[in-house]
XYZ file of C-alpha atoms in Angstrom:
693
model
C 31.064 -158.111 140.126
C 31.194 -157.425 136.533
C 34.105 -156.589 134.228
C 32.874 -154.920 131.145
C 34.916 -154.743 127.916
C 33.525 -152.449 125.113
C 34.456 -151.431 121.524
C 32.338 -148.694 120.381
C 32.515 -148.841 116.668
C 31.050 -146.919 113.733
C 28.126 -149.152 113.096
C 28.011 -151.658 116.205
C 28.859 -151.472 119.858
C 30.203 -154.722 120.931
C 30.142 -155.643 124.713
C 31.915 -158.528 126.620
C 31.057 -158.734 130.206
C 32.755 -161.364 132.580
C 30.260 -162.099 135.629
C 30.134 -164.099 138.670
C 26.657 -163.489 139.377
C 24.272 -166.387 138.465
C 21.143 -164.245 138.737
C 22.416 -161.948 135.784
C 23.277 -164.938 133.902
C 19.837 -166.786 134.499
C 18.018 -163.647 133.377
C 19.779 -163.067 130.140
C 19.776 -166.787 129.379
C 16.035 -166.386 128.690
C 16.724 -164.041 125.803
C 18.892 -166.221 123.740
C 18.613 -164.226 120.566
C 20.150 -161.060 122.178
C 22.866 -162.525 124.502
C 25.478 -165.388 124.117
C 26.552 -166.635 127.437
C 29.592 -168.941 127.825
C 30.395 -170.677 130.996
C 34.033 -170.514 132.321
C 35.945 -172.048 135.125
C 35.692 -170.923 138.886
C 31.830 -170.107 138.406
C 32.353 -167.313 135.979
C 30.486 -166.593 132.837
C 31.183 -164.410 129.726
C 28.352 -162.425 128.104
C 28.433 -161.210 124.486
C 26.075 -158.619 123.312
C 25.904 -156.265 120.213
C 23.780 -153.227 119.719
C 23.611 -150.294 117.186
C 26.123 -147.576 118.055
C 23.684 -144.918 117.112
C 20.117 -145.425 117.673
C 18.577 -142.083 118.796
C 15.059 -143.170 119.042
C 15.829 -145.824 121.735
C 18.965 -144.390 123.752
C 21.512 -141.638 123.974
C 24.831 -143.505 124.506
C 25.111 -147.320 123.321
C 27.740 -148.023 126.134
C 25.583 -147.008 128.766
C 22.326 -148.679 127.329
C 24.522 -151.943 126.857
C 25.294 -151.784 130.425
C 21.650 -151.087 131.463
C 20.599 -154.104 129.117
C 23.031 -156.495 130.764
C 21.979 -155.507 134.288
C 18.311 -155.418 133.389
C 17.661 -151.814 134.044
C 15.164 -149.587 132.435
C 15.995 -146.060 131.139
C 15.311 -144.353 134.335
C 16.656 -146.904 136.838
C 19.931 -145.778 138.588
C 23.031 -148.151 137.639
C 24.147 -149.985 140.836
C 27.908 -149.345 140.167
C 28.890 -151.317 143.246
C 28.295 -154.373 140.977
C 30.881 -153.102 138.267
C 34.456 -153.567 139.010
C 35.921 -152.129 135.778
C 35.036 -150.908 132.334
C 37.662 -151.007 129.583
C 36.790 -149.627 126.372
C 38.031 -148.636 122.814
C 36.160 -145.927 120.936
C 35.822 -144.346 117.570
C 34.606 -141.037 118.812
C 37.966 -139.267 118.088
C 38.234 -141.044 115.021
C 35.002 -140.021 113.652
C 35.567 -136.405 114.855
C 38.860 -136.299 112.898
C 37.151 -137.811 109.736
C 34.258 -135.280 109.798
C 36.257 -132.491 111.134
C 34.168 -131.921 114.165
C 36.778 -131.319 116.734
C 37.285 -128.134 118.927
C 38.359 -124.674 117.625
C 42.169 -124.478 117.947
C 44.629 -121.714 117.733
C 48.422 -122.540 116.857
C 50.838 -120.882 118.714
C 54.232 -121.005 116.968
C 57.734 -119.485 116.913
C 57.699 -116.185 114.729
C 58.547 -116.975 111.181
C 56.974 -120.265 110.958
C 53.222 -119.246 110.626
C 53.018 -121.466 107.660
C 55.333 -124.353 108.433
C 52.674 -126.954 109.098
C 50.595 -125.973 106.041
C 53.824 -126.129 103.784
C 54.694 -129.629 105.527
C 57.304 -131.702 103.768
C 56.193 -131.100 100.165
C 55.321 -134.766 99.827
C 53.722 -135.904 96.527
C 52.275 -139.361 97.192
C 51.074 -139.357 93.627
C 53.969 -138.017 91.567
C 52.090 -137.585 88.457
C 49.156 -135.617 90.005
C 48.886 -132.326 88.342
C 46.587 -130.478 91.078
C 48.313 -131.067 94.325
C 45.549 -131.095 97.205
C 46.974 -130.037 100.380
C 45.454 -131.542 103.725
C 43.108 -129.245 105.569
C 44.518 -127.716 108.590
C 42.965 -128.383 111.808
C 43.682 -124.978 113.418
C 41.668 -122.009 112.612
C 44.312 -119.417 113.402
C 47.945 -118.804 114.059
C 49.655 -116.784 116.621
C 53.307 -116.171 116.100
C 55.469 -115.557 119.157
C 58.911 -113.787 119.038
C 60.997 -116.229 121.050
C 64.133 -118.398 120.011
C 66.544 -120.799 121.357
C 69.585 -122.038 119.329
C 70.462 -125.637 118.925
C 72.607 -125.586 121.837
C 70.039 -124.297 124.338
C 71.170 -120.452 124.214
C 68.358 -118.289 124.534
C 68.331 -115.836 121.675
C 65.068 -114.015 122.067
C 63.026 -114.139 125.369
C 59.315 -114.383 125.607
C 57.586 -110.999 125.768
C 54.983 -111.790 128.474
C 53.121 -108.733 128.387
C 52.461 -109.132 124.614
C 51.642 -112.755 124.559
C 49.175 -112.294 127.307
C 47.500 -109.511 125.363
C 47.460 -111.588 122.195
C 46.145 -114.850 123.923
C 43.441 -112.709 125.596
C 42.222 -111.453 122.302
C 42.216 -114.947 120.852
C 40.148 -116.120 124.001
C 37.615 -113.395 123.855
C 36.721 -115.012 120.156
C 35.552 -118.122 122.036
C 38.525 -120.269 121.281
C 39.417 -122.702 124.023
C 42.027 -124.929 122.886
C 45.644 -124.152 121.799
C 48.661 -125.826 120.517
C 52.103 -124.513 121.433
C 54.961 -125.311 119.120
C 58.260 -123.681 119.400
C 61.415 -124.285 117.603
C 64.010 -126.778 119.467
C 61.534 -127.111 122.287
C 61.773 -130.864 122.201
C 65.171 -130.166 124.045
C 64.695 -126.751 125.534
C 60.899 -126.436 126.520
C 61.206 -123.478 129.008
C 59.576 -121.107 126.424
C 56.524 -123.486 125.878
C 56.153 -123.985 129.637
C 56.086 -120.181 130.191
C 53.502 -119.462 127.455
C 51.378 -122.512 128.441
C 51.113 -121.129 131.888
C 49.826 -117.849 130.621
C 47.387 -119.726 128.476
C 46.148 -121.479 131.499
C 45.782 -118.335 133.675
C 43.897 -116.849 130.912
C 41.303 -119.630 131.115
C 42.175 -121.890 128.040
C 40.805 -125.248 128.872
C 43.003 -127.379 126.642
C 46.792 -126.516 126.376
C 48.744 -128.928 124.467
C 52.567 -128.303 124.234
C 54.723 -130.110 121.983
C 57.567 -131.147 124.219
C 55.070 -133.301 126.182
C 52.985 -134.411 123.321
C 55.638 -135.522 120.846
C 59.171 -134.960 122.476
C 61.034 -135.638 118.938
C 62.788 -133.689 116.373
C 61.112 -132.210 113.230
C 59.074 -128.999 113.746
C 56.517 -130.226 111.415
C 55.738 -133.520 112.667
C 55.783 -132.350 116.210
C 53.574 -129.314 115.327
C 51.199 -131.633 113.530
C 50.681 -133.972 116.510
C 50.205 -131.190 118.992
C 47.539 -129.596 116.843
C 45.615 -133.101 116.694
C 45.831 -133.371 120.369
C 44.589 -129.979 120.945
C 41.658 -130.582 118.536
C 40.457 -133.839 119.689
C 41.326 -133.834 123.581
C 38.438 -131.488 124.445
C 35.904 -133.453 122.591
C 37.134 -136.599 123.768
C 37.349 -135.325 127.392
C 33.580 -134.554 127.310
C 32.742 -137.953 126.054
C 34.873 -139.513 128.978
C 33.039 -137.336 131.515
C 29.697 -138.281 129.889
C 30.355 -141.882 130.452
C 31.957 -141.413 133.715
C 29.107 -139.575 135.050
C 26.782 -142.375 134.556
C 29.368 -144.816 136.257
C 30.536 -142.936 139.421
C 33.097 -144.769 141.588
C 33.717 -147.284 138.508
C 37.158 -147.594 137.167
C 37.059 -146.656 133.774
C 39.832 -147.557 131.293
C 40.578 -146.633 127.622
C 42.388 -148.394 124.902
C 45.217 -146.371 123.428
C 46.397 -146.399 119.678
C 49.438 -148.294 120.791
C 47.657 -151.340 122.254
C 47.920 -150.531 125.917
C 45.370 -149.485 128.442
C 45.306 -146.204 130.291
C 43.066 -144.717 133.154
C 40.364 -142.502 131.723
C 41.689 -139.177 133.063
C 45.101 -139.876 131.277
C 43.316 -140.543 127.845
C 44.485 -137.853 125.394
C 43.403 -137.111 121.910
C 46.832 -138.007 120.290
C 46.464 -141.481 121.768
C 42.841 -142.161 120.750
C 42.891 -142.235 116.845
C 43.042 -145.996 116.783
C 41.607 -146.803 120.089
C 39.127 -149.478 118.791
C 40.866 -151.075 116.031
C 43.841 -151.247 118.600
C 41.669 -153.579 120.788
C 41.079 -155.814 117.768
C 44.657 -156.353 117.176
C 45.432 -157.339 120.949
C 42.537 -159.669 120.860
C 43.593 -161.362 117.685
C 47.355 -161.628 118.649
C 46.369 -162.885 122.082
C 43.817 -165.501 121.107
C 45.870 -166.573 118.029
C 48.968 -167.277 120.535
C 46.796 -169.490 122.584
C 45.508 -171.434 119.512
C 49.025 -171.952 118.377
C 49.467 -169.463 115.391
C 52.609 -167.415 116.042
C 52.621 -165.663 112.740
C 49.168 -164.254 111.614
C 47.744 -161.602 109.474
C 44.730 -160.031 111.370
C 41.744 -159.310 109.284
C 38.866 -157.105 110.975
C 35.948 -156.516 108.863
C 33.112 -154.231 110.456
C 30.428 -152.178 109.186
C 32.133 -149.110 108.281
C 35.785 -150.219 107.628
C 38.370 -153.058 107.363
C 41.487 -152.999 109.364
C 44.509 -155.594 108.815
C 47.762 -155.935 110.535
C 50.774 -158.191 110.657
C 52.099 -159.952 113.583
C 55.426 -162.160 113.762
C 56.498 -162.339 117.481
C 55.651 -158.844 118.802
C 53.498 -155.804 117.914
C 54.569 -153.657 114.987
C 54.138 -150.025 115.679
C 54.898 -147.019 113.478
C 55.828 -143.653 114.555
C 55.001 -141.272 111.408
C 51.278 -141.688 110.517
C 48.885 -139.882 108.404
C 45.214 -140.773 109.520
C 42.257 -138.987 107.954
C 44.269 -136.295 106.510
C 46.265 -135.479 109.678
C 49.742 -136.028 110.142
C 51.005 -137.126 113.537
C 54.078 -138.505 115.114
C 53.147 -140.984 117.952
C 53.624 -144.562 118.393
C 50.577 -146.436 117.146
C 50.138 -150.025 116.184
C 50.787 -150.418 112.583
C 47.083 -151.177 111.169
C 46.243 -150.300 107.634
C 42.562 -149.374 107.163
C 40.452 -149.529 104.077
C 36.927 -148.013 103.737
C 35.380 -151.295 102.897
C 33.044 -152.874 105.288
C 29.612 -154.421 105.521
C 28.055 -150.919 105.367
C 30.201 -149.817 102.275
C 27.694 -148.620 99.680
C 27.316 -150.024 96.381
C 27.260 -147.740 93.387
C 26.491 -148.110 89.727
C 27.447 -145.029 87.558
C 26.071 -146.347 84.331
C 29.276 -147.945 83.177
C 31.159 -149.441 86.198
C 30.554 -150.756 89.666
C 32.062 -149.206 92.623
C 32.064 -150.294 96.260
C 32.676 -147.559 99.086
C 34.430 -145.442 100.464
C 31.148 -144.135 101.544
C 29.313 -146.021 104.225
C 25.743 -146.246 105.225
C 26.903 -146.452 108.835
C 24.384 -147.477 111.633
C 21.653 -145.080 110.571
C 20.031 -145.543 108.201
C 22.499 -148.410 107.652
C 22.154 -151.059 104.641
C 18.988 -151.506 102.962
C 18.132 -154.702 104.797
C 18.233 -152.753 108.357
C 14.560 -151.248 107.626
C 15.598 -147.531 107.774
C 15.364 -146.975 104.059
C 19.317 -147.226 103.515
C 21.200 -148.006 100.169
C 22.474 -151.332 98.896
C 25.593 -152.276 100.698
C 28.086 -155.009 100.922
C 25.925 -156.635 103.638
C 22.914 -156.479 101.227
C 25.011 -158.151 98.647
C 25.609 -161.129 100.799
C 21.926 -161.189 101.663
C 20.982 -161.340 97.972
C 23.638 -164.464 97.685
C 21.788 -166.343 100.342
C 25.145 -166.165 102.612
C 23.400 -163.984 105.334
C 20.317 -165.550 106.606
C 17.952 -162.961 108.228
C 16.400 -165.671 110.569
C 20.006 -166.447 112.103
C 20.979 -162.651 112.179
C 20.278 -160.639 115.418
C 16.848 -159.472 115.542
C 17.598 -155.877 116.505
C 15.871 -153.946 113.666
C 12.615 -151.968 113.163
C 10.966 -149.442 115.382
C 10.980 -151.733 118.338
C 14.348 -153.167 117.800
C 13.060 -156.694 117.440
C 12.671 -157.485 113.651
C 15.079 -159.495 111.523
C 16.818 -158.186 108.536
C 14.498 -157.283 105.438
C 15.470 -159.659 102.617
C 12.483 -158.484 100.495
C 13.740 -155.000 99.966
C 17.238 -156.396 99.062
C 15.740 -158.675 96.426
C 13.620 -155.694 95.017
C 16.586 -153.282 94.829
C 18.912 -155.769 93.138
C 16.176 -156.678 90.737
C 15.571 -153.039 89.954
C 19.272 -152.829 89.377
C 19.365 -155.996 87.102
C 16.749 -154.520 84.852
C 18.972 -151.301 84.468
C 22.351 -153.525 83.752
C 20.812 -156.512 82.003
C 22.327 -158.946 84.389
C 20.882 -161.326 86.970
C 20.423 -160.031 90.571
C 22.824 -162.637 91.789
C 25.539 -161.845 89.270
C 25.440 -158.134 90.160
C 25.860 -158.888 93.851
C 28.795 -161.168 93.056
C 30.431 -158.504 91.070
C 30.130 -156.010 93.827
C 31.401 -158.504 96.422
C 34.529 -159.304 94.266
C 35.395 -155.629 93.958
C 35.117 -155.392 97.858
C 37.216 -158.588 98.387
C 39.789 -157.092 96.195
C 39.951 -153.787 98.127
C 40.385 -155.671 101.292
C 43.115 -158.157 99.915
C 45.132 -155.359 98.610
C 45.043 -153.760 102.086
C 46.598 -156.841 103.332
C 49.263 -156.980 100.569
C 50.373 -153.393 101.669
C 51.085 -154.695 105.197
C 52.725 -157.938 104.133
C 53.827 -158.652 100.465
C 54.917 -155.131 100.007
C 57.161 -155.422 103.215
C 58.739 -158.663 102.174
C 56.516 -161.198 104.156
C 55.130 -164.380 102.534
C 51.533 -164.448 103.864
C 50.906 -167.879 102.385
C 52.992 -169.318 105.456
C 50.733 -167.195 107.913
C 47.351 -167.803 109.408
C 44.767 -165.330 109.003
C 42.974 -164.264 112.219
C 39.555 -163.174 111.006
C 37.070 -161.370 113.102
C 34.712 -158.424 113.229
C 30.927 -158.883 112.608
C 31.349 -159.151 108.672
C 34.660 -160.875 108.587
C 33.488 -164.486 108.596
C 31.243 -163.799 105.412
C 34.227 -163.096 103.150
C 37.196 -164.831 105.058
C 37.544 -167.608 102.409
C 37.404 -165.302 99.481
C 40.054 -163.003 100.885
C 42.304 -165.965 101.683
C 42.008 -167.612 98.109
C 43.031 -164.150 96.837
C 46.112 -163.865 98.819
C 47.305 -167.738 98.798
C 46.631 -168.119 102.499
C 45.777 -171.656 103.623
C 44.454 -171.485 107.252
C 41.905 -169.205 108.901
C 41.557 -169.037 112.574
C 38.041 -167.879 114.035
C 37.735 -167.471 117.720
C 34.301 -168.129 119.340
C 34.165 -164.351 120.139
C 35.280 -163.316 116.556
C 32.228 -161.039 116.177
C 33.180 -159.119 119.148
C 37.011 -159.749 119.259
C 37.906 -156.090 119.408
C 35.773 -155.801 122.806
C 37.328 -158.935 123.947
C 40.728 -157.592 123.200
C 40.091 -154.727 125.723
C 39.855 -157.470 128.462
C 43.212 -159.198 127.070
C 45.221 -156.052 126.864
C 48.024 -154.876 129.533
C 48.614 -151.425 130.796
C 51.379 -149.952 128.755
C 53.401 -146.603 128.867
C 55.699 -145.681 126.305
C 58.251 -142.896 126.576
C 60.480 -141.529 123.871
C 63.733 -139.157 123.609
C 64.999 -137.758 120.437
C 68.776 -138.206 119.875
C 70.042 -137.815 116.155
C 73.789 -139.068 116.696
C 75.768 -141.522 114.908
C 75.481 -145.112 116.345
C 78.946 -145.857 117.611
C 80.141 -147.926 120.744
C 80.920 -144.631 122.381
C 77.363 -143.619 122.286
C 76.170 -146.790 124.224
C 76.798 -144.957 127.834
C 74.414 -142.227 126.653
C 71.899 -144.530 125.505
C 71.940 -146.449 128.594
C 71.458 -143.363 130.852
C 68.464 -142.179 128.532
C 67.010 -145.579 128.791
C 67.125 -145.332 132.671
C 65.502 -141.773 132.649
C 62.624 -142.878 130.285
C 61.960 -145.943 132.330
C 61.719 -143.772 135.619
C 59.272 -141.422 133.577
C 57.206 -144.230 132.425
C 56.930 -145.777 135.756
C 55.654 -142.490 137.275
C 52.625 -142.931 135.186
C 51.811 -146.089 136.340
C 49.816 -147.058 139.374
C 51.813 -149.014 141.847
C 48.762 -150.301 143.631
C 47.601 -151.958 140.072
C 46.812 -155.619 140.638
C 49.151 -156.928 137.946
C 50.469 -160.273 137.511
C 53.858 -159.296 136.471
C 56.059 -156.550 134.627
C 57.845 -156.361 131.441
C 60.106 -153.517 130.048
C 61.148 -153.228 126.398
C 63.795 -150.838 124.979
C 63.795 -149.909 121.327
C 65.963 -147.647 118.997
C 64.825 -145.930 115.765
C 67.836 -146.167 113.290
C 68.432 -144.818 109.823
C 71.030 -144.489 107.341
C 73.054 -141.254 107.413
C 71.377 -138.895 104.866
C 67.950 -140.468 104.711
C 64.845 -139.784 106.744
C 63.091 -143.237 107.358
C 63.805 -145.137 110.277
C 63.351 -148.904 111.337
C 63.069 -149.873 114.880
C 65.274 -152.720 116.530
C 65.714 -153.742 120.017
C 68.413 -151.733 122.055
C 71.236 -154.045 123.128
C 74.727 -153.022 124.162
C 76.455 -154.285 121.274
C 76.531 -152.042 118.386
C 77.372 -154.837 115.807
C 74.212 -156.560 116.890
C 71.865 -153.777 116.361
C 73.343 -153.027 112.879
C 72.732 -156.531 111.894
C 69.174 -156.473 112.845
C 68.710 -153.117 111.121
C 70.338 -154.557 108.112
C 68.246 -157.602 108.022
C 65.045 -155.611 108.393
C 66.310 -153.149 105.751
C 66.935 -155.995 103.309
C 63.479 -157.263 103.663
C 61.715 -154.263 103.491
C 63.635 -152.370 100.632
C 65.663 -155.179 98.954
C 69.156 -153.681 99.705
C 71.525 -152.449 102.372
C 74.266 -149.809 102.351
C 76.987 -151.368 104.517
C 79.377 -148.115 103.787
C 76.946 -145.742 105.472
C 76.900 -144.888 109.035
C 73.821 -145.337 111.124
C 72.028 -142.551 113.039
C 70.043 -143.188 116.215
C 67.168 -140.856 115.795
C 65.664 -141.665 119.045
C 65.227 -144.104 121.824
C 61.970 -145.372 123.374
C 61.248 -147.331 126.657
C 58.032 -149.377 127.021
C 56.991 -150.451 130.645
C 54.054 -153.015 130.625
C 52.029 -154.156 133.654
C 50.676 -157.550 132.900
C 46.952 -157.977 133.577
C 44.971 -160.854 134.634
C 42.840 -161.845 131.563
C 39.902 -163.899 131.212
C 40.293 -167.720 131.001
C 38.800 -169.731 127.921
C 36.627 -172.717 128.642
C 37.426 -176.184 126.951
C 34.699 -178.178 125.318
C 34.327 -182.095 125.229
C 33.177 -184.240 122.713
C 30.065 -186.298 123.649
C 29.070 -187.633 120.095
C 30.969 -190.686 118.627
C 33.761 -189.472 116.066
C 31.804 -191.277 113.135
C 28.621 -189.310 113.988
C 28.588 -185.990 111.883
C 26.967 -182.719 113.049
C 23.274 -182.485 111.841
C 22.511 -179.071 109.936
C 19.424 -177.121 111.127
C 18.562 -176.350 107.745
C 19.464 -176.676 103.931
C 19.598 -173.603 101.820
C 20.777 -172.473 98.508
C 23.562 -169.796 98.182
C 25.144 -168.398 95.008
C 28.835 -169.218 94.900
C 31.212 -170.164 92.224
C 28.813 -168.370 89.892
C 26.130 -170.979 90.505
C 23.339 -171.760 93.198
C 24.628 -174.512 95.412
C 22.480 -176.552 98.078
C 24.161 -175.602 101.473
C 23.832 -176.816 105.062
C 23.552 -174.262 107.966
C 25.200 -175.412 111.321
C 24.722 -173.673 114.517
C 28.317 -173.423 116.080
C 27.156 -174.294 119.514
C 25.795 -177.527 118.056
C 29.465 -178.548 116.827
C 31.773 -180.457 118.955
C 35.621 -180.935 119.001
C 37.047 -182.682 115.969
C 33.783 -182.085 113.954
C 35.016 -181.420 110.230
C 32.646 -179.757 107.678
C 33.281 -179.402 104.185
C 32.101 -176.546 102.111
C 29.991 -175.096 100.822
C 28.513 -174.350 104.439
C 27.277 -171.820 106.709
C 28.277 -171.812 110.357
C 25.788 -169.340 112.186
C 26.686 -167.760 115.419
C 24.637 -165.269 117.586
C 27.070 -162.468 116.697
C 28.447 -163.392 113.369
C 28.030 -165.688 110.256
C 30.882 -167.862 108.654
C 30.717 -168.669 105.181
C 32.863 -171.880 104.327
C 33.288 -171.669 100.498
C 33.880 -174.773 98.303
C 37.342 -176.155 98.532
C 37.478 -175.322 102.039
C 36.707 -177.435 105.303
C 35.972 -176.369 108.818
C 37.320 -178.049 112.096
C 36.484 -177.436 115.640
C 39.026 -177.662 118.473
C 38.505 -178.570 122.117
C 39.217 -174.687 122.783
C 36.099 -173.975 120.702
C 38.401 -172.679 118.044
C 37.281 -172.857 114.462
C 40.060 -173.559 111.969
C 39.275 -173.273 108.207
C 41.752 -174.894 105.999
C 41.802 -174.904 102.245
C 41.744 -178.327 100.569
C 45.414 -179.309 99.412
């Protein structure tokens, strides 16, 4: 049986398969350039594979094509689904639709008098000195106001006019709109009117009806409304993609990664939970593998083809509730991930006076100049120019037939052409562009660490993503980080993370009451109710290895809007102490005289899943015998060309130590060990990079 874990990214689709079928492994072993196969205990193997996310000349969907390639099927062969136990995947489909504003047409149905509430928002001014305020574009195309109202105590002031709302919704339906977002005042506590209007919409034929009391059952009309609109905008498109994949895999269990780091069955996957689906898998993979390697405090660094995602971990997953992603506000728990538009595919610009990197990306099609599709110069091309990416050791998946290496000649030509204009050497220009990219990515890590009171020099950096190993040392040098951890599956760690994730359900309830000891019984009652709701969404037949329940409260000082999350305990003094410790670390002060407000309480129920094991490797060479490089090349680093050995990672053995500069090539990524760094391999096949003291 096959277990398949997938991360469908913007440029590459990464696949990890766990198989106990020797026939599949024997066949794939003959194509060593495309597939990396790692033996596991108990007669199992892990298969690692990468392919372009978009390649319309060769296939329609990368995930299905990847499964066909692993099983050795041609385009028209039926997929033997009885050989596949489960497919767990994360996808950027919804993220890209949000970025490109390609979701479904949506009508916003809101309480009369609040037609413009979401457009007005909170009057935030992120740049206080900006003279021209550019409001985010709204995802809904029209608004229907409904004359209805509850007061804050649940008294019905104005009932719903059923005949009028049915006529209004029918008129909107007749224009071709099939998705609606229903957001009424106080409906997070008193949802009856939302339920009534939702039923009318379903009776008329709306295929997507998102109601705010289910999508985001929290206070604040604007945040709740924004989240509901996002869900209505993305869910239909996401459903079509899920159905497309499921139609090719009948009777196969299909699961998706949510933005909060938990898995969910495909039929429960919603638009609001899908925004960080792919990056969340990377965080789970980074955290779980780092804990196995003995690093409890990490900064994650995931550099892909289109963007770079960073996160902070110190004992538990960090989540945030209020988010703005791709210009859309939403209020759902998501892993605290900071993303910058800097990846291997980020386009290099020269405007006549300065260098600029991104935010535009060449993507997978046409991709960087070296991808043989006529693309522009990118960060990947800069590394090719500097000799840090070697075409001979990069996957041969380019050209019309998908079997050619990177094109270094066009990279040399384009940088030489640019050098004639700028009057600098091609390698100096490539170094300058790379320095800008590194600075952009280092600033992203500062936002989630230094700016929140964490000293990252005491952390290890877990580096992954197809492009992460190329710049890891440069990023660490900029931040003062002394240790870098690279898992053997670092190039596909987001996909591997899908296989390491657990099933998670989070339920929340708004409260907005002062934290006192008298409030504890109500909090306990809410906690029990939320736990029951969460368990109702879990499959009791799931083959889990255990269960875990966590309870959190979101606290804030009275008169403020920003909350901090702490563990729920029955002792108010302990919760206040934890809040003040976090507040002091985050903002540098506390206000002991102020009361604390419990904005909301949440319960998370986790079904712990059986995850793939990791194989141990043994040393066969004597300790004094060093690994032999496969080639000596020249790379441009520290402003000069330096003679540099290339090692294959599979040739390294435990306790091998390699001093930089050096290049370690894998079938799925390239690792550059800069001068003043050394690389050491452990018995778990973990590569640890450390700076010379």
